[in-house]
CSV table of C-alpha atoms in Angstrom, one decimal:
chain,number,residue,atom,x,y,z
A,21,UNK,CA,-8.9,-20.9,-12.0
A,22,UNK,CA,-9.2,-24.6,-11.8
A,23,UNK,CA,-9.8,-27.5,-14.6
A,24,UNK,CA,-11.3,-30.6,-13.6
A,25,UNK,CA,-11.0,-33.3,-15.4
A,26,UNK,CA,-13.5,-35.9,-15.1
A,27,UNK,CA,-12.3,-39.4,-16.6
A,28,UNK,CA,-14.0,-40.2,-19.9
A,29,UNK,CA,-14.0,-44.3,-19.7
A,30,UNK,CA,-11.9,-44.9,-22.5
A,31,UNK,CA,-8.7,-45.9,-22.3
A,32,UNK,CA,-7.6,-45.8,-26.3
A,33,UNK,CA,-7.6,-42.3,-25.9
A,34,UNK,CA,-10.4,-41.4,-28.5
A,35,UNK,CA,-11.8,-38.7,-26.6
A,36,UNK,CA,-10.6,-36.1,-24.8
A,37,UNK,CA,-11.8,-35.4,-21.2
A,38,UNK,CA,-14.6,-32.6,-20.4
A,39,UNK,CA,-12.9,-29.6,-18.8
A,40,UNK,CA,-15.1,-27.3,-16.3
A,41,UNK,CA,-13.9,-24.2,-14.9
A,42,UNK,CA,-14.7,-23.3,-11.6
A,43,UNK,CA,-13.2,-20.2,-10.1
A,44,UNK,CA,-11.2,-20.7,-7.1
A,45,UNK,CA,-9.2,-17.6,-6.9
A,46,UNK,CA,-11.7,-14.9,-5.7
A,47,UNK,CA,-11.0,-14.3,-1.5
A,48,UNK,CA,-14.6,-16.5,-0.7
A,49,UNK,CA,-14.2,-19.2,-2.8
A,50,UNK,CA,-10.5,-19.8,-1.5
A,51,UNK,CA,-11.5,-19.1,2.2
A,52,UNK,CA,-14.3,-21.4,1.7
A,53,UNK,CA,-13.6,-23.7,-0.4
A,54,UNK,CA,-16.5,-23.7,-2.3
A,55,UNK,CA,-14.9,-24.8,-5.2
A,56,UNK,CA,-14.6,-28.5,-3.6
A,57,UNK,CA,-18.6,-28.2,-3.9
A,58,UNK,CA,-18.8,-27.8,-7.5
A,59,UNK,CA,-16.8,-30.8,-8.4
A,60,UNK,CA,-18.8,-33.6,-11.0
A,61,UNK,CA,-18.8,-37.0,-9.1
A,62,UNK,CA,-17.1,-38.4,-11.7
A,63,UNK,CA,-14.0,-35.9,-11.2
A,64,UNK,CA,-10.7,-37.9,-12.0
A,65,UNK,CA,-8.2,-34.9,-11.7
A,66,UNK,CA,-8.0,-31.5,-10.7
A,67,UNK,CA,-5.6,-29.3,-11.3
A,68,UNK,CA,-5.5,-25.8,-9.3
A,69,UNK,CA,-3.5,-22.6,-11.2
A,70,UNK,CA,-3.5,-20.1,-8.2
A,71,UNK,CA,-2.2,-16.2,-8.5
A,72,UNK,CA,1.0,-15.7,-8.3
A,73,UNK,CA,0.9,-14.0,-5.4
A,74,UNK,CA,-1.1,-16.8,-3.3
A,75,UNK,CA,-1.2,-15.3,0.5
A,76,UNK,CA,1.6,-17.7,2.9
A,77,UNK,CA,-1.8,-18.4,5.1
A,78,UNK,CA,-3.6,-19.7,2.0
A,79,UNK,CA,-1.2,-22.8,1.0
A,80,UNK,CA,-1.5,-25.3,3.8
A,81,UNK,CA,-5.5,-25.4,3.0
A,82,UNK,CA,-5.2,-25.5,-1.0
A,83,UNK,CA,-1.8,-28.1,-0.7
A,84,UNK,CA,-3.1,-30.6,1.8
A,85,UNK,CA,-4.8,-33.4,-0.1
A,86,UNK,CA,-2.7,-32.5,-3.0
A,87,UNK,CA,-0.9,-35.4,-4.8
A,88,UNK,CA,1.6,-32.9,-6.7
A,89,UNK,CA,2.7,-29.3,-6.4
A,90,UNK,CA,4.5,-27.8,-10.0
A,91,UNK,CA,6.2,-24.2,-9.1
A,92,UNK,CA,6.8,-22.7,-12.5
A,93,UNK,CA,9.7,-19.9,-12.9
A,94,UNK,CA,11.5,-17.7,-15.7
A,95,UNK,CA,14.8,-16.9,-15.8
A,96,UNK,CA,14.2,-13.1,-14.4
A,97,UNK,CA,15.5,-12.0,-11.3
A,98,UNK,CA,12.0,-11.6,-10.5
A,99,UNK,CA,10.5,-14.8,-11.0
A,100,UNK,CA,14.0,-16.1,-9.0
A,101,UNK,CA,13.3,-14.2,-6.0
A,102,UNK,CA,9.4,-14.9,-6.1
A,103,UNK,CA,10.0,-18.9,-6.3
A,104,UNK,CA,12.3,-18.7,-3.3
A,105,UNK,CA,9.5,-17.1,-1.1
A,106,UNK,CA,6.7,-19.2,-2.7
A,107,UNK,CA,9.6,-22.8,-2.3
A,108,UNK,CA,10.0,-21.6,1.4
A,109,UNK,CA,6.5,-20.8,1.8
A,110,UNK,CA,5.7,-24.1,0.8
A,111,UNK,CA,8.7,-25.9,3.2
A,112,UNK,CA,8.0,-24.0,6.2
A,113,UNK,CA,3.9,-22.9,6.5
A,114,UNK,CA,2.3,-25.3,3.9
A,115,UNK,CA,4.4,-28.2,5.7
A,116,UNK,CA,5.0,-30.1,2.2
A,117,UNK,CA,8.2,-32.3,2.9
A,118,UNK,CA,10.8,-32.8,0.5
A,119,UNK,CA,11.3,-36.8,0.5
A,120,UNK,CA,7.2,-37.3,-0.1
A,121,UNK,CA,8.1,-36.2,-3.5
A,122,UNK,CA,4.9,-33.9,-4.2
A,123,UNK,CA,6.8,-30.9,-5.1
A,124,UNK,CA,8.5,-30.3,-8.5
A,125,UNK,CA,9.6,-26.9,-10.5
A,126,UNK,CA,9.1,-26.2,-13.8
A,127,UNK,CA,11.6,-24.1,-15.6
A,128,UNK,CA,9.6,-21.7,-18.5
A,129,UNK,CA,11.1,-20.3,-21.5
A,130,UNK,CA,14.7,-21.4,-20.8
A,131,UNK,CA,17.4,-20.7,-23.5
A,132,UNK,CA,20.6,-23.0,-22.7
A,133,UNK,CA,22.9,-20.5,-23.7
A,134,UNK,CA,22.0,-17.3,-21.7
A,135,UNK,CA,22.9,-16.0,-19.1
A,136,UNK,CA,20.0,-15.8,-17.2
A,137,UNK,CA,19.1,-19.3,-18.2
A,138,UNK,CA,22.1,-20.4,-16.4
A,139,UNK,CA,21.0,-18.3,-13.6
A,140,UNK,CA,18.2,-20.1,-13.2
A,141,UNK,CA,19.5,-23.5,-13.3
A,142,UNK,CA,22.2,-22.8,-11.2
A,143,UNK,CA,19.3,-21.4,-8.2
A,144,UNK,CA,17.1,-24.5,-8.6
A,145,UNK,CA,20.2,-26.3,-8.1
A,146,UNK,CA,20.5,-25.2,-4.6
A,147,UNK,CA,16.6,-26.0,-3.8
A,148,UNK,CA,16.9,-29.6,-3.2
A,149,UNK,CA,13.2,-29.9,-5.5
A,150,UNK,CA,13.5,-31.7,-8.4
A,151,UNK,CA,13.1,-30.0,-11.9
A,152,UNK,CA,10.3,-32.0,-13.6
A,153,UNK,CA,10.7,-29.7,-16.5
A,154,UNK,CA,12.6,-27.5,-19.2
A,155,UNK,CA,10.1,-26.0,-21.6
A,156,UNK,CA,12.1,-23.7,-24.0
């Protein structure tokens, strides 16, 4: 699913921006971008949420022009092992460097005190990727 965003004109923040959905994650619209097609012309941001399990192949295409890439991950040994694939997807077939500063994790439902928490933190640690976020 992606949100655009088109800008709004006003700066005092009195009303919020228009969101459009356009589907992005069915096999045709990824392979051909169509998505890029149904963009307003006044589109200030977009924001792509791809599945979970995006396909290696699919990332250089989708992270190319992008200005920031947000990996979010739980503290489950699951959601661990699945943002060390998609983080070394990212590095090694997507091309996304670490010093151009585009690539950030967000930590989800992170209690300080568990274990698993500490788990987590501990992992992102070793990634060399800045945590942008800590949402509780």
């Amino acid at each position: 699913m992606c949100r655009v965003h088109p800008r709004t004109g006003s700066e005092s923040g009195d009303s919020l921006p228009q969101i459009q959905l356009v589907t992005v994650y069915e096999r045709e619209a990824l392979t051909r971008r169509t998505f890029d097609l149904q963009l307003p012309r006044n589109t200030g941001r977009v924001i792509i949420d791809t599945p979970a399990a995006l396909e290696p192949q699919d990332m250089p295409e989708l992270t190319r022009t992008a200005d920031k890439i947000l990996v979010p991950v739980l503290p489950s040994e699951f959601d661990i092992h699945a943002c060390s694939r998609c983080i070394q997807n990212l590095l090694l077939v997507a091309k996304v460097r670490r010093r151009e500063n585009r690539l950030g994790i967000i930590a989800n439902r992170v209690r300080r005190h568990t274990l698993s928490s500490q788990t987590l933190l501990r992992f992102l640690g070793t990634l060399g990727v800045p945590i942008v976020a800590t949402l509780p």
